[in-house]
mmCIF file of C-alpha atoms in Angstrom:
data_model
loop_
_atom_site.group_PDB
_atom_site.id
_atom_site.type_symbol
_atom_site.label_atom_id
_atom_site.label_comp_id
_atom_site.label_asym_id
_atom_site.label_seq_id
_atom_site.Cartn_x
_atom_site.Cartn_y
_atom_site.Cartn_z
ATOM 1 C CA UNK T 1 33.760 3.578 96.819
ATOM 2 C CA UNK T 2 32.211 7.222 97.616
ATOM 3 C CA UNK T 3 33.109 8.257 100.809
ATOM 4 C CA UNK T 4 31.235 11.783 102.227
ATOM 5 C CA UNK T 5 33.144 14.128 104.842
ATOM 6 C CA UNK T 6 29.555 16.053 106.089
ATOM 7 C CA UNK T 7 27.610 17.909 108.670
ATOM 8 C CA UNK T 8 25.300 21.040 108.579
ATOM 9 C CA UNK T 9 27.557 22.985 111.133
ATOM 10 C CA UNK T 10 30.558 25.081 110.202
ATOM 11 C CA UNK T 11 34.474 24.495 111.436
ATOM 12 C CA UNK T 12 33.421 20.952 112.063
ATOM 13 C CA UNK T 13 36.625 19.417 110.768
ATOM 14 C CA UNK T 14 34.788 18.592 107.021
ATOM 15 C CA UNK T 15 37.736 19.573 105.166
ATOM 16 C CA UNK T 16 40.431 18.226 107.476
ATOM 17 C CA UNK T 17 38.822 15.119 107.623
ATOM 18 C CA UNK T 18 38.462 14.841 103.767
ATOM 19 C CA UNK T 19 42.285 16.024 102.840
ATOM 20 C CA UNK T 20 43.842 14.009 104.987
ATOM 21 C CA UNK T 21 41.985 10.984 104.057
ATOM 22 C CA UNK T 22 42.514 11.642 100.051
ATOM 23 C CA UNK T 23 45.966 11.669 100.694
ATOM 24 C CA UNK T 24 45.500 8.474 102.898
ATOM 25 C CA UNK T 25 44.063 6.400 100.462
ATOM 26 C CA UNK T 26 46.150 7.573 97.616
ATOM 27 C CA UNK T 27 49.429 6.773 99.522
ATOM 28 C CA UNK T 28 47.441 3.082 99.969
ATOM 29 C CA UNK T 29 47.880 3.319 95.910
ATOM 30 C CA UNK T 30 44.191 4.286 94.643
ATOM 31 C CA UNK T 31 43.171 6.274 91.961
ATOM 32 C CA UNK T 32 41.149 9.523 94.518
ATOM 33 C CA UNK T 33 38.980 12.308 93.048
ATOM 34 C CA UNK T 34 38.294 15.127 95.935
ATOM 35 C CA UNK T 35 35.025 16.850 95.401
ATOM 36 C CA UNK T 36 34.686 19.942 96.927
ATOM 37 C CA UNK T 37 30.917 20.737 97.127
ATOM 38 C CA UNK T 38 31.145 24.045 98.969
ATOM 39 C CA UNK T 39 31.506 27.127 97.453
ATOM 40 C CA UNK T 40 33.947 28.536 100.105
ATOM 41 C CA UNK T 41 36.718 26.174 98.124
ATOM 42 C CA UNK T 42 39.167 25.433 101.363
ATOM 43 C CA UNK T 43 39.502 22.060 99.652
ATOM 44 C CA UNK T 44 40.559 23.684 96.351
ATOM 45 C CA UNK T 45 42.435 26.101 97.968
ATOM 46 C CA UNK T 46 44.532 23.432 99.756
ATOM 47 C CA UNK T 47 45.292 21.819 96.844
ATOM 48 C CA UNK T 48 46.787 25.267 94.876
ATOM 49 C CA UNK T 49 49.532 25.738 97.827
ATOM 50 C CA UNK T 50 49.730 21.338 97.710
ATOM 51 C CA UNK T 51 54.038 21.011 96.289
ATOM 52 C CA UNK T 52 54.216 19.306 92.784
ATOM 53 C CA UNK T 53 56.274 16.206 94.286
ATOM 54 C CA UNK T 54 53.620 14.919 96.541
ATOM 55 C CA UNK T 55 51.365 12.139 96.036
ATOM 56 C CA UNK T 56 48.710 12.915 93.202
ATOM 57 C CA UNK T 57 44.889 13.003 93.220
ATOM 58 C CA UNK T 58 42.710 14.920 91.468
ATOM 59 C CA UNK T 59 40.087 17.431 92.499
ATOM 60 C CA UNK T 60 36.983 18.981 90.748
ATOM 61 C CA UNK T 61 34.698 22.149 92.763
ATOM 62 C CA UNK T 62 30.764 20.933 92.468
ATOM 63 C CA UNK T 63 28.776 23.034 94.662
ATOM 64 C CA UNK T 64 25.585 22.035 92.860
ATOM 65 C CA UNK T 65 23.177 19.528 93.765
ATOM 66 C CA UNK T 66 21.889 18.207 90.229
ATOM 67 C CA UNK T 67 25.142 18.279 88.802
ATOM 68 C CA UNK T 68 26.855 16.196 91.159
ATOM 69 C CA UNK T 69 23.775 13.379 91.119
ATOM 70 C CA UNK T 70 24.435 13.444 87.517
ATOM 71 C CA UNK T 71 27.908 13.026 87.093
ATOM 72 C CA UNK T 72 28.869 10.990 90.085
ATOM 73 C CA UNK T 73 28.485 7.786 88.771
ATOM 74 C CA UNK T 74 31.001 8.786 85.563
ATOM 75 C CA UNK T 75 33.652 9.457 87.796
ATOM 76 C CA UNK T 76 33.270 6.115 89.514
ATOM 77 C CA UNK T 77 34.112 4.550 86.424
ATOM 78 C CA UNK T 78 37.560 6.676 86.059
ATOM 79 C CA UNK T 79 38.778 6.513 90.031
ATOM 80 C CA UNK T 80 38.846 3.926 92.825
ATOM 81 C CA UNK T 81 37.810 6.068 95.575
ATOM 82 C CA UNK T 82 35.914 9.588 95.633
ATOM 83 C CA UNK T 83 35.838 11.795 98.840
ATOM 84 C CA UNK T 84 33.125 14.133 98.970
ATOM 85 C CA UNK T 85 33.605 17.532 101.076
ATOM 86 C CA UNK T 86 30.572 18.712 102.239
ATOM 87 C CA UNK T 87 29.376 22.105 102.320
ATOM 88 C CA UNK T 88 27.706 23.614 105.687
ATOM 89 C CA UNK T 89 24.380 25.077 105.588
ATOM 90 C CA UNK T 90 23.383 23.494 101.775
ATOM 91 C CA UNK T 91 20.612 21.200 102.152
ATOM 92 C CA UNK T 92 20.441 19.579 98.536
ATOM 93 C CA UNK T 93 23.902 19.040 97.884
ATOM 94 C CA UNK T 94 24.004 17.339 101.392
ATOM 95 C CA UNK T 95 20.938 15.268 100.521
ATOM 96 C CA UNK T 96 22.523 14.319 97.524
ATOM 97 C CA UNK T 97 25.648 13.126 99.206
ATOM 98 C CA UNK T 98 24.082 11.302 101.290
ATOM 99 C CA UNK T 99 22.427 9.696 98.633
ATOM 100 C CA UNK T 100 25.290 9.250 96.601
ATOM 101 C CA UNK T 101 27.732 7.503 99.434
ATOM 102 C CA UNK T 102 28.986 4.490 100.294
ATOM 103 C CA UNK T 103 30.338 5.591 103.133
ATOM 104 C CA UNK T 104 29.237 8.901 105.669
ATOM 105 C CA UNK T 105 31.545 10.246 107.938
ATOM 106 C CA UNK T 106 30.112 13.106 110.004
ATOM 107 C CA UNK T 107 33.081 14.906 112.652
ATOM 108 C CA UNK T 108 31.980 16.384 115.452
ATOM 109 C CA UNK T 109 34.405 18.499 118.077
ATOM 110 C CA UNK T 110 33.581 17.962 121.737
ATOM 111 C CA UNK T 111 31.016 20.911 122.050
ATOM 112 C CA UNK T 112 26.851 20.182 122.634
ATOM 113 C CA UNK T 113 26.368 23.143 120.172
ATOM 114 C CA UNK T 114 28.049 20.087 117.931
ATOM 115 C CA UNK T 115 26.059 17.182 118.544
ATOM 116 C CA UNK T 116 22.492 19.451 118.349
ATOM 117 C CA UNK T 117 23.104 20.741 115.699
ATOM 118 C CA UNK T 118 24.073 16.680 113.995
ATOM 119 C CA UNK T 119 20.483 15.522 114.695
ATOM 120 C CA UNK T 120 19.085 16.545 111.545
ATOM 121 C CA UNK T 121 21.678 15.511 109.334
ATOM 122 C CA UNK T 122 21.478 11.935 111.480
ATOM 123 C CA UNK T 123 17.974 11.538 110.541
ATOM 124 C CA UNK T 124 18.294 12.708 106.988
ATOM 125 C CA UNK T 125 21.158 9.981 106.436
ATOM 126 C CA UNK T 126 18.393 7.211 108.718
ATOM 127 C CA UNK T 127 15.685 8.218 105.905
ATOM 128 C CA UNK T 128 18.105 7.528 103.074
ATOM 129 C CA UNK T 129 19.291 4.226 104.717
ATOM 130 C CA UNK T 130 15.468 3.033 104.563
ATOM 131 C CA UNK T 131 16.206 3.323 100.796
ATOM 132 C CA UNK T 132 19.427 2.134 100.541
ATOM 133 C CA UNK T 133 20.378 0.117 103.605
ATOM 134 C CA UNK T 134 24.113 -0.592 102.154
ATOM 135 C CA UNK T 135 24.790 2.785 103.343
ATOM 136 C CA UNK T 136 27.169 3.514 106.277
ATOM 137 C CA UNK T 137 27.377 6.283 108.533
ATOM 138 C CA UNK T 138 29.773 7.172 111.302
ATOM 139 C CA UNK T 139 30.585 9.658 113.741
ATOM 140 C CA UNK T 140 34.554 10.797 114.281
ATOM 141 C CA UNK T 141 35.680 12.718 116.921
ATOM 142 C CA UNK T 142 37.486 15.802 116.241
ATOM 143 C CA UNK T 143 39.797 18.091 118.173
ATOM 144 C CA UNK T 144 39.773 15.744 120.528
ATOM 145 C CA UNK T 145 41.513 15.921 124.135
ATOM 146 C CA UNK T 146 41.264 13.015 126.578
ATOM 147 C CA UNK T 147 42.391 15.399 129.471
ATOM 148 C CA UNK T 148 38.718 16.889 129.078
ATOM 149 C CA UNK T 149 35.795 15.483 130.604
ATOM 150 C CA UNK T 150 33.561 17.049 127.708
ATOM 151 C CA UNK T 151 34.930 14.914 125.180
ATOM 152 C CA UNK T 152 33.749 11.768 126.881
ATOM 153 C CA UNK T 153 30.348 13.589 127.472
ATOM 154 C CA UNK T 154 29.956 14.172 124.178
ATOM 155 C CA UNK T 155 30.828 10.719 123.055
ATOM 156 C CA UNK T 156 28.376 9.641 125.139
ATOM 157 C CA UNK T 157 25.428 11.655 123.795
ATOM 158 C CA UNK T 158 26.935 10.731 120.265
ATOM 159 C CA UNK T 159 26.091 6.687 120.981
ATOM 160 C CA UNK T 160 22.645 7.739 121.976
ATOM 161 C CA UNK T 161 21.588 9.373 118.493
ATOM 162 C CA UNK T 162 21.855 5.761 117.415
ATOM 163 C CA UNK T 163 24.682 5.960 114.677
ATOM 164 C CA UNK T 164 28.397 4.315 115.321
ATOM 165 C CA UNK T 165 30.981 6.345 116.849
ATOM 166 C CA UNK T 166 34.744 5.502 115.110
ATOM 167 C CA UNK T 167 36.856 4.016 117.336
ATOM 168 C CA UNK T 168 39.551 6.523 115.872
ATOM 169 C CA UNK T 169 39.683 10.557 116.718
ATOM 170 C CA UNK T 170 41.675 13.517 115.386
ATOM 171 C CA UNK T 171 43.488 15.355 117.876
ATOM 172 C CA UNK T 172 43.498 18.869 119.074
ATOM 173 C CA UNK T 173 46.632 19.053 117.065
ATOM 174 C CA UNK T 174 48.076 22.174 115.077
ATOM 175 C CA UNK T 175 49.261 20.184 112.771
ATOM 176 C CA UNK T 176 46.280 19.674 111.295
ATOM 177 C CA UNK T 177 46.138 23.389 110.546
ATOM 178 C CA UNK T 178 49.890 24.122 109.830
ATOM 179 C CA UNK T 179 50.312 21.142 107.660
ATOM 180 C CA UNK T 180 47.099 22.416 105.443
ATOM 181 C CA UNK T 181 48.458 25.832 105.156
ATOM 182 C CA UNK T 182 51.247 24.133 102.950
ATOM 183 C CA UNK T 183 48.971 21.825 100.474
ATOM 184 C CA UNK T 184 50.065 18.762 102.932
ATOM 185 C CA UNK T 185 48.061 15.962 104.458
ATOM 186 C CA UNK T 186 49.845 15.419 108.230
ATOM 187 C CA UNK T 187 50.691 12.144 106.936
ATOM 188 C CA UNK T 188 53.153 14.108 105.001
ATOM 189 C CA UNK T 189 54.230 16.596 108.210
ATOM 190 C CA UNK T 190 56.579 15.961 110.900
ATOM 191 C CA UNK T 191 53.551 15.465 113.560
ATOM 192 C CA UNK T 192 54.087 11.822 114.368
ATOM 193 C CA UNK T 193 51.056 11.248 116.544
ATOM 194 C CA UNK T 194 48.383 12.862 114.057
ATOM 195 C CA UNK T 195 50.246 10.684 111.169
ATOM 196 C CA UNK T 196 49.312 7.843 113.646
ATOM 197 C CA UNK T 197 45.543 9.242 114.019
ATOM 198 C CA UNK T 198 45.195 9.394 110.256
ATOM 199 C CA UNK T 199 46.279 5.966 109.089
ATOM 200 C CA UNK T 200 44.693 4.507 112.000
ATOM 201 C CA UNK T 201 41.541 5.894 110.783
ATOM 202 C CA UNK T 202 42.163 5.239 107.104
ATOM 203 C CA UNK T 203 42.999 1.239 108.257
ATOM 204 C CA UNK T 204 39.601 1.576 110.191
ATOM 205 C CA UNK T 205 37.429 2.756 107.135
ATOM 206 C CA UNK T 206 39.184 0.227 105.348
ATOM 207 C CA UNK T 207 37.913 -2.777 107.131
ATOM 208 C CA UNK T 208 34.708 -0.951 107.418
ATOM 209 C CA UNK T 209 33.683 -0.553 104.026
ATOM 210 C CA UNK T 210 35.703 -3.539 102.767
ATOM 211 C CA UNK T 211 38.173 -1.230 100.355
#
């Protein structure tokens, strides 16, 4: 199963979305490769400060297009599940993970600039679904705050780009940011509502993509 964290836009919640969910599916006992695709290396980065008696998975930096078409398919025959951190801004290599997926999640916070800015990318993942119509794609919700009336506006305008919005959302929660700082998923930080948001979003991808 190759599962892609992307969208074009910056501080999106690509990263976030795809450490947390490594760790999620490794604490659900598979085998996870990380790919980190952009050449900013947050995801690589998170995994230097990450403490030596936490759950294992692996991670590889491949910020180039051709090289991760080619070798994609080898690592599916070494791990059970590869999560795929997109890079902003990088075409190809987005193209390519597209491509290359099983499963697309795109975040989006609740801000228009957000949901413009996701209409290419939704039509570049509709063009690759005429070619491969096994592939998934859904939006998440990120930073989320049901006390704001935005959040439900942009939901709204989400459902009419004609993808699937997740039923679960990531909070407007520092511990997204405090438990990264320290190598750690939240499912491994003392945040007891974002644990809830993560594994109710791993369960949901689960009986999504059959895993």
């Amino acid at each position: 199963m190759i599962i892609s964290s992307l969208n074009l836009k910056g501080g999106s919640g690509k990263t976030t979305l795809a450490t947390n969910l490594a760790v999620g599916f490794a604490k659900k006992g598979h085998k996870v490769l990380l790919i980190d695709t952009d050449k900013q290396g947050s995801a690589l980065r998170w995994i230097g400060e990450r403490p030596e008696d936490c759950c294992k998975l692996n991670i590889i930096s491949l910020p180039d297009a051709a090289a991760l078409k080619k070798q994609v398919n080898d690592f599916m025959e070494v791990y059970d599940l590869i999560m795929i951190d997109g890079a902003p801004q990088t075409d190809l290599l987005a193209t390519v993970a597209i491509g290359v997926s099983d499963i697309i999640l795109l975040p989006v916070t609740p801000s228009p600039y957000d949901v413009w800015a996701t209409e290419v990318m939704v039509e570049r993942i509709k063009q690759a679904q005429a070619i491969r119509q096994e592939i998934k794609a859904y939006f998440i919700i990120n930073r989320y705050s049901d006390r704001t009336l935005l959040a439900q506006e942009v939901k709204e305008a989400l459902e009419n780009l004609d993808m699937p919005v997740l039923e679960s959302k990531l909070g407007n929660r520092v511990a997204y940011a405090d438990s990264a700082l320290q190598g750690l998923s939240v499912l491994e930080w003392n945040n007891e509502k974002a644990k809830n948001e993560i594994d109710f979003l791993v369960n949901e991808i689960i009986k999504l993509g059959d895993i």
